[in-house]
Amino acid sequence: MTHEEINSGENVSMAKHFVLLGFSDLPNLQGFVSSVFAIIYLIILIGNGLIIITTIIDPALQRPMYFFLANFSSLEICYVSVTLPRMLFNLWTQKRNISVLDCAMQLCFFLMLGTTECFLLAVMSYDRYVAICHPLRYPLLMNPKKCAQLAAGSWLSGIPVQIGQTCQIFSLHFCKSNQIHHFFCDIPPILKLACGDTFAHEVSVYVVVMLVGTVPFMLILTSYSKIVSTILRLPTAQGWTKAFSTCSSHLLVVVLFFGSASITYFRPKSNHSAGTDKLLSLFYTIVTPMFNPLIYSLRNKDLIAALKKLFLKAQCHGSP
């Protein structure tokens, strides 16, 4: 392992790099860990890529629900690509240094894409709310222009806020160490390295998380409360089943993402430990994006049929 550690008391903000320790505490499993994460990355790229391609080329999927799903799959690829390639590089080369600028950029993109995911999940719940509660007005309320505006708003809404938060965090002086006990640059392990009183910065982080996390989550809860109310008024059990089946995949993804992320950022600072932070971060940054294509595909008959047609076409073109 080739990296330098600064002495306590030296100002890391003037140094050229941090050290991402990652999984260095598992020296005998480096090859196994890197292989597992390389396979996971391929699964995420292929699974989400297939959803994007299928929703674009299949005429039966030219609907708002699948437009947002394609956006979500694109987001998952970007979201994972912020952290996983760097982690794999560190595992393969055992060079764990990362410059302060690269660390800040990684954190900024991670936060911006995380904000996009929060708002996009809220938009997807709104789409299901309109489809179930106002089916006759659905084509008017969710027209192509409105869908494009909602998607663009989700992608762009977090940019100014998270750039500001990243600049604020990296304006701190880091005098404890330059070793980040994590596999990527995240807020909790970076704040641990800061010297002096970080209370104001921690409050700022909580306020931003409340805005970009809690507001979309409350919108999702509101949408689903209205959806459940509408479903319970349906006359037949078959209607209940059909309505719930269109929402179950999205609801499961919401629980997985918001559950693990909220535990990470809302736990008291005294309860933070390097091992727990890494485990929770792995869950919402890597494991959930890996399962998302599977969750959506297995619960959606239209998507399954479209994927089958795509594979059949590929086989026909590939056969002599």
Coordinates of C-alpha atoms in Angstrom, one line a residue:
M1 CA 0.0 0.0 0.0
T2 CA 1.5 3.3 -1.1
H3 CA 0.1 6.3 0.8
E4 CA 1.3 8.9 3.2
E5 CA -0.4 9.7 6.5
I6 CA -0.1 13.2 7.9
N7 CA 0.7 14.0 11.5
S8 CA -2.0 15.0 13.8
G9 CA -2.2 18.8 13.9
E10 CA -1.2 19.3 10.2
N11 CA -3.8 21.0 8.1
V12 CA -5.0 18.5 5.5
S13 CA -6.9 21.2 3.6
M14 CA -3.4 22.3 2.5
A15 CA -2.3 18.8 1.6
K16 CA -2.8 17.2 -1.8
H17 CA -4.7 14.0 -0.9
F18 CA -6.8 11.9 1.4
V19 CA -6.5 8.2 1.9
L20 CA -9.6 6.0 1.3
L21 CA -9.0 3.0 3.5
G22 CA -12.0 1.2 2.1
F23 CA -11.6 -2.5 2.8
S24 CA -7.9 -2.5 3.8
D25 CA -9.0 -4.1 7.1
L26 CA -9.6 -7.3 5.0
P27 CA -6.1 -7.9 3.5
N28 CA -6.6 -11.6 2.7
L29 CA -9.9 -11.0 0.9
Q30 CA -8.9 -8.1 -1.5
G31 CA -9.2 -10.3 -4.6
F32 CA -12.5 -11.8 -3.5
V33 CA -14.0 -8.4 -2.6
S34 CA -12.9 -6.8 -5.9
S35 CA -14.3 -9.7 -7.9
V36 CA -17.7 -9.5 -6.1
F37 CA -17.9 -5.8 -6.7
A38 CA -16.8 -6.1 -10.3
I39 CA -19.6 -8.6 -10.9
I40 CA -22.1 -6.3 -9.1
Y41 CA -21.1 -3.4 -11.3
L42 CA -21.6 -5.4 -14.4
I43 CA -25.1 -6.6 -13.2
I44 CA -26.1 -3.0 -12.5
L45 CA -24.9 -1.8 -15.9
I46 CA -26.5 -4.6 -17.8
G47 CA -29.7 -4.7 -15.8
N48 CA -30.4 -1.0 -15.9
G49 CA -29.1 -0.7 -19.5
L50 CA -31.6 -3.4 -20.7
I51 CA -34.5 -1.4 -19.0
I52 CA -33.4 1.8 -20.8
I53 CA -33.1 0.1 -24.2
T54 CA -36.4 -1.8 -23.8
T55 CA -38.4 1.3 -22.8
I56 CA -36.9 3.3 -25.7
I57 CA -37.5 0.8 -28.6
D58 CA -40.7 -1.0 -27.5
P59 CA -43.8 1.0 -28.6
A60 CA -45.9 -0.6 -25.9
L61 CA -43.7 1.1 -23.2
Q62 CA -44.0 4.6 -24.6
R63 CA -45.9 5.7 -21.5
P64 CA -45.0 8.1 -18.6
M65 CA -44.4 5.3 -16.1
Y66 CA -41.7 3.8 -18.3
F67 CA -40.3 7.2 -19.2
F68 CA -39.6 7.8 -15.5
L69 CA -38.3 4.2 -15.1
A70 CA -35.8 4.8 -17.9
N71 CA -34.7 8.0 -16.2
F72 CA -34.4 6.1 -12.9
S73 CA -32.3 3.3 -14.5
S74 CA -30.0 6.0 -16.1
L75 CA -29.7 7.6 -12.7
E76 CA -28.7 4.3 -11.0
I77 CA -25.9 3.8 -13.5
C78 CA -24.6 7.3 -12.9
Y79 CA -25.1 7.0 -9.1
V80 CA -23.1 3.8 -8.9
S81 CA -20.4 5.0 -11.3
V82 CA -19.5 7.8 -8.9
T83 CA -18.2 5.3 -6.3
L84 CA -17.7 1.8 -7.6
P85 CA -15.1 2.3 -10.3
R86 CA -12.9 4.3 -7.9
M87 CA -13.3 1.6 -5.3
L88 CA -12.4 -1.2 -7.8
F89 CA -9.3 0.8 -8.9
N90 CA -8.2 1.1 -5.2
L91 CA -8.7 -2.6 -4.7
W92 CA -6.9 -3.7 -7.9
T93 CA -3.9 -1.3 -7.5
Q94 CA -3.8 -1.0 -3.7
K95 CA -3.3 2.8 -4.2
R96 CA -5.8 4.4 -2.0
N97 CA -4.8 8.1 -2.4
I98 CA -7.4 10.5 -3.7
S99 CA -6.7 14.2 -4.2
V100 CA -8.7 16.7 -2.2
L101 CA -10.3 18.0 -5.4
D102 CA -11.2 14.5 -6.6
C103 CA -12.7 13.8 -3.2
A104 CA -14.8 17.0 -3.3
M105 CA -16.0 16.2 -6.8
Q106 CA -16.9 12.6 -5.9
L107 CA -18.9 13.8 -2.8
C108 CA -20.6 16.6 -4.9
F109 CA -21.7 14.2 -7.6
F110 CA -22.8 11.6 -5.1
L111 CA -24.9 14.2 -3.2
M112 CA -26.4 15.6 -6.4
L113 CA -27.4 12.2 -7.8
G114 CA -28.7 11.1 -4.4
T115 CA -30.9 14.3 -4.4
T116 CA -32.1 13.4 -7.9
E117 CA -33.0 9.9 -6.7
C118 CA -35.1 11.3 -3.9
F119 CA -37.1 13.7 -6.2
L120 CA -37.4 11.1 -9.0
L121 CA -38.9 8.6 -6.6
A122 CA -41.4 11.3 -5.5
V123 CA -42.2 12.0 -9.2
M124 CA -42.8 8.3 -9.9
S125 CA -45.1 8.1 -6.9
Y126 CA -47.0 11.1 -8.3
D127 CA -47.3 9.4 -11.6
R128 CA -48.9 6.3 -9.9
Y129 CA -51.2 8.6 -7.9
V130 CA -52.5 10.3 -11.1
A131 CA -52.8 7.0 -12.9
I132 CA -54.9 5.3 -10.1
C133 CA -56.8 8.3 -8.6
H134 CA -57.4 10.3 -11.8
P135 CA -57.3 7.7 -14.7
L136 CA -59.5 9.8 -17.1
R137 CA -57.3 12.9 -16.7
Y138 CA -54.1 10.9 -16.7
P139 CA -53.2 11.6 -20.4
L140 CA -53.8 15.4 -19.9
L141 CA -52.0 15.7 -16.5
M142 CA -49.0 13.5 -17.5
N143 CA -48.5 14.7 -21.1
P144 CA -45.0 14.5 -22.6
K145 CA -44.1 18.1 -21.8
K146 CA -45.1 17.7 -18.2
C147 CA -43.2 14.5 -17.9
A148 CA -40.0 16.1 -19.4
Q149 CA -40.4 19.0 -16.9
L150 CA -40.8 16.7 -13.9
A151 CA -37.8 14.6 -15.0
A152 CA -35.6 17.7 -15.6
G153 CA -36.6 19.2 -12.3
S154 CA -35.6 16.0 -10.5
W155 CA -32.2 16.0 -12.2
L156 CA -31.4 19.7 -11.8
S157 CA -33.0 20.5 -8.4
G158 CA -30.1 19.3 -6.2
I159 CA -27.2 20.9 -8.2
P160 CA -27.0 24.4 -6.5
V161 CA -27.7 23.1 -3.0
Q162 CA -25.2 20.2 -3.1
I163 CA -22.5 22.3 -4.7
G164 CA -22.9 24.8 -1.8
Q165 CA -22.9 22.0 0.8
T166 CA -19.7 20.5 -0.7
C167 CA -17.9 23.8 -0.7
Q168 CA -18.9 24.4 2.9
I169 CA -17.6 21.0 4.0
F170 CA -14.3 21.4 2.2
S171 CA -13.8 24.8 3.7
L172 CA -13.2 23.1 7.0
H173 CA -9.6 22.5 8.3
F174 CA -8.8 18.8 8.8
C175 CA -6.2 18.3 11.5
K176 CA -6.9 14.8 12.9
S177 CA -5.8 12.6 10.0
N178 CA -6.1 12.3 6.2
Q179 CA -7.3 8.7 6.4
I180 CA -11.0 8.3 5.5
H181 CA -12.4 5.1 7.0
H182 CA -14.7 4.5 4.0
F183 CA -14.7 3.3 0.4
F184 CA -15.7 6.7 -1.0
C185 CA -15.8 10.4 0.1
D186 CA -19.0 10.7 2.2
I187 CA -20.1 13.3 4.7
P188 CA -19.9 11.5 8.0
P189 CA -16.3 10.1 7.7
I190 CA -15.1 13.4 6.3
L191 CA -16.6 15.4 9.1
K192 CA -14.8 13.1 11.6
L193 CA -11.5 14.4 10.3
A194 CA -12.3 18.0 10.9
C195 CA -10.7 19.9 13.8
G196 CA -12.5 22.4 16.0
D197 CA -16.3 22.6 16.5
T198 CA -18.2 21.2 13.5
F199 CA -21.7 21.6 15.1
A200 CA -22.7 24.3 12.7
H201 CA -21.7 22.2 9.7
E202 CA -23.5 19.2 11.1
V203 CA -26.7 21.3 11.5
S204 CA -26.3 22.5 8.0
V205 CA -26.0 18.8 6.7
Y206 CA -29.2 17.9 8.7
V207 CA -31.1 20.8 7.3
V208 CA -30.1 19.9 3.7
V209 CA -30.9 16.2 4.2
M210 CA -34.3 17.2 5.7
L211 CA -35.0 19.4 2.6
V212 CA -33.9 16.9 -0.1
G213 CA -34.9 13.8 1.7
T214 CA -37.8 14.4 4.0
V215 CA -39.8 16.7 1.5
P216 CA -39.8 14.1 -1.3
F217 CA -40.5 11.3 1.3
M218 CA -43.5 13.2 2.6
L219 CA -44.8 13.7 -1.0
I220 CA -44.4 10.0 -1.5
L221 CA -46.4 9.3 1.7
T222 CA -49.1 11.7 0.6
S223 CA -49.4 10.1 -2.8
Y224 CA -49.6 6.6 -1.4
S225 CA -52.1 7.6 1.2
K226 CA -54.4 8.8 -1.5
I227 CA -53.6 5.7 -3.7
V228 CA -54.5 3.4 -0.8
S229 CA -57.7 5.3 -0.1
T230 CA -58.7 5.0 -3.8
I231 CA -57.9 1.3 -4.0
L232 CA -59.9 0.5 -0.9
R233 CA -63.0 2.0 -2.6
L234 CA -62.6 -0.3 -5.6
P235 CA -65.4 -2.8 -5.9
T236 CA -63.5 -6.0 -6.7
A237 CA -60.5 -7.8 -5.2
Q238 CA -59.1 -8.1 -8.8
G239 CA -59.0 -4.3 -9.0
W240 CA -57.2 -4.1 -5.7
T241 CA -54.6 -6.6 -6.9
K242 CA -54.0 -4.8 -10.2
A243 CA -53.7 -1.4 -8.5
F244 CA -51.3 -2.7 -5.9
S245 CA -49.1 -4.5 -8.4
T246 CA -48.4 -1.3 -10.3
C247 CA -47.1 0.3 -7.0
S248 CA -45.4 -2.5 -5.1
S249 CA -42.1 -2.3 -7.0
H250 CA -41.7 1.4 -6.5
L251 CA -42.8 1.2 -2.9
L252 CA -40.1 -1.5 -2.2
V253 CA -37.4 0.6 -3.8
V254 CA -38.5 3.6 -1.7
V255 CA -38.3 1.6 1.5
L256 CA -34.8 0.2 0.7
F257 CA -33.3 3.6 -0.4
F258 CA -34.9 5.9 2.2
G259 CA -34.6 3.4 5.0
S260 CA -30.8 2.8 4.7
A261 CA -30.0 6.4 3.8
S262 CA -31.9 7.9 6.7
I263 CA -30.3 5.6 9.2
T264 CA -26.9 6.7 7.9
Y265 CA -27.5 10.5 8.0
F266 CA -29.9 10.8 10.9
R267 CA -28.1 8.7 13.5
P268 CA -26.4 10.6 16.3
K269 CA -22.7 11.3 15.7
S270 CA -21.8 9.2 18.8
N271 CA -23.4 6.1 17.1
H272 CA -21.4 6.4 14.0
S273 CA -18.7 3.8 13.4
A274 CA -16.6 3.1 10.4
G275 CA -17.9 -0.5 10.0
T276 CA -21.6 0.4 10.3
D277 CA -21.3 3.4 8.0
K278 CA -19.6 1.3 5.3
L279 CA -22.2 -1.4 5.6
L280 CA -25.1 1.0 5.4
S281 CA -23.5 2.9 2.5
L282 CA -22.9 -0.3 0.6
F283 CA -26.6 -1.1 0.9
Y284 CA -28.0 2.1 -0.5
T285 CA -25.2 2.9 -3.0
I286 CA -24.6 -0.5 -4.5
V287 CA -26.9 -3.3 -3.3
T288 CA -30.2 -1.4 -3.9
P289 CA -29.2 -0.3 -7.5
M290 CA -28.3 -3.9 -8.2
F291 CA -31.7 -5.2 -7.1
N292 CA -33.8 -2.4 -8.7
P293 CA -33.9 -3.8 -12.2
L294 CA -34.9 -7.2 -10.8
I295 CA -37.6 -5.6 -8.5
Y296 CA -39.1 -3.7 -11.4
S297 CA -38.8 -6.5 -14.0
L298 CA -40.3 -9.3 -11.9
R299 CA -43.3 -7.2 -10.8
N300 CA -44.2 -5.8 -14.3
K301 CA -45.7 -8.0 -16.9
D302 CA -45.4 -5.4 -19.7
L303 CA -41.7 -5.0 -19.0
I304 CA -41.1 -8.8 -18.9
A305 CA -42.9 -9.2 -22.3
A306 CA -40.9 -6.4 -23.8
L307 CA -37.6 -7.9 -22.6
K308 CA -38.6 -11.3 -24.0
K309 CA -39.3 -9.7 -27.4
L310 CA -35.9 -7.9 -27.2
F311 CA -34.1 -11.2 -26.6
L312 CA -36.0 -13.0 -29.3
K313 CA -35.1 -10.3 -31.8
A314 CA -31.4 -10.5 -30.7
Q315 CA -31.5 -14.3 -31.2
C316 CA -33.1 -13.9 -34.7
H317 CA -30.4 -11.4 -35.8
G318 CA -27.7 -13.5 -34.3
S319 CA -28.7 -16.8 -35.9
P320 CA -27.2 -17.7 -39.3

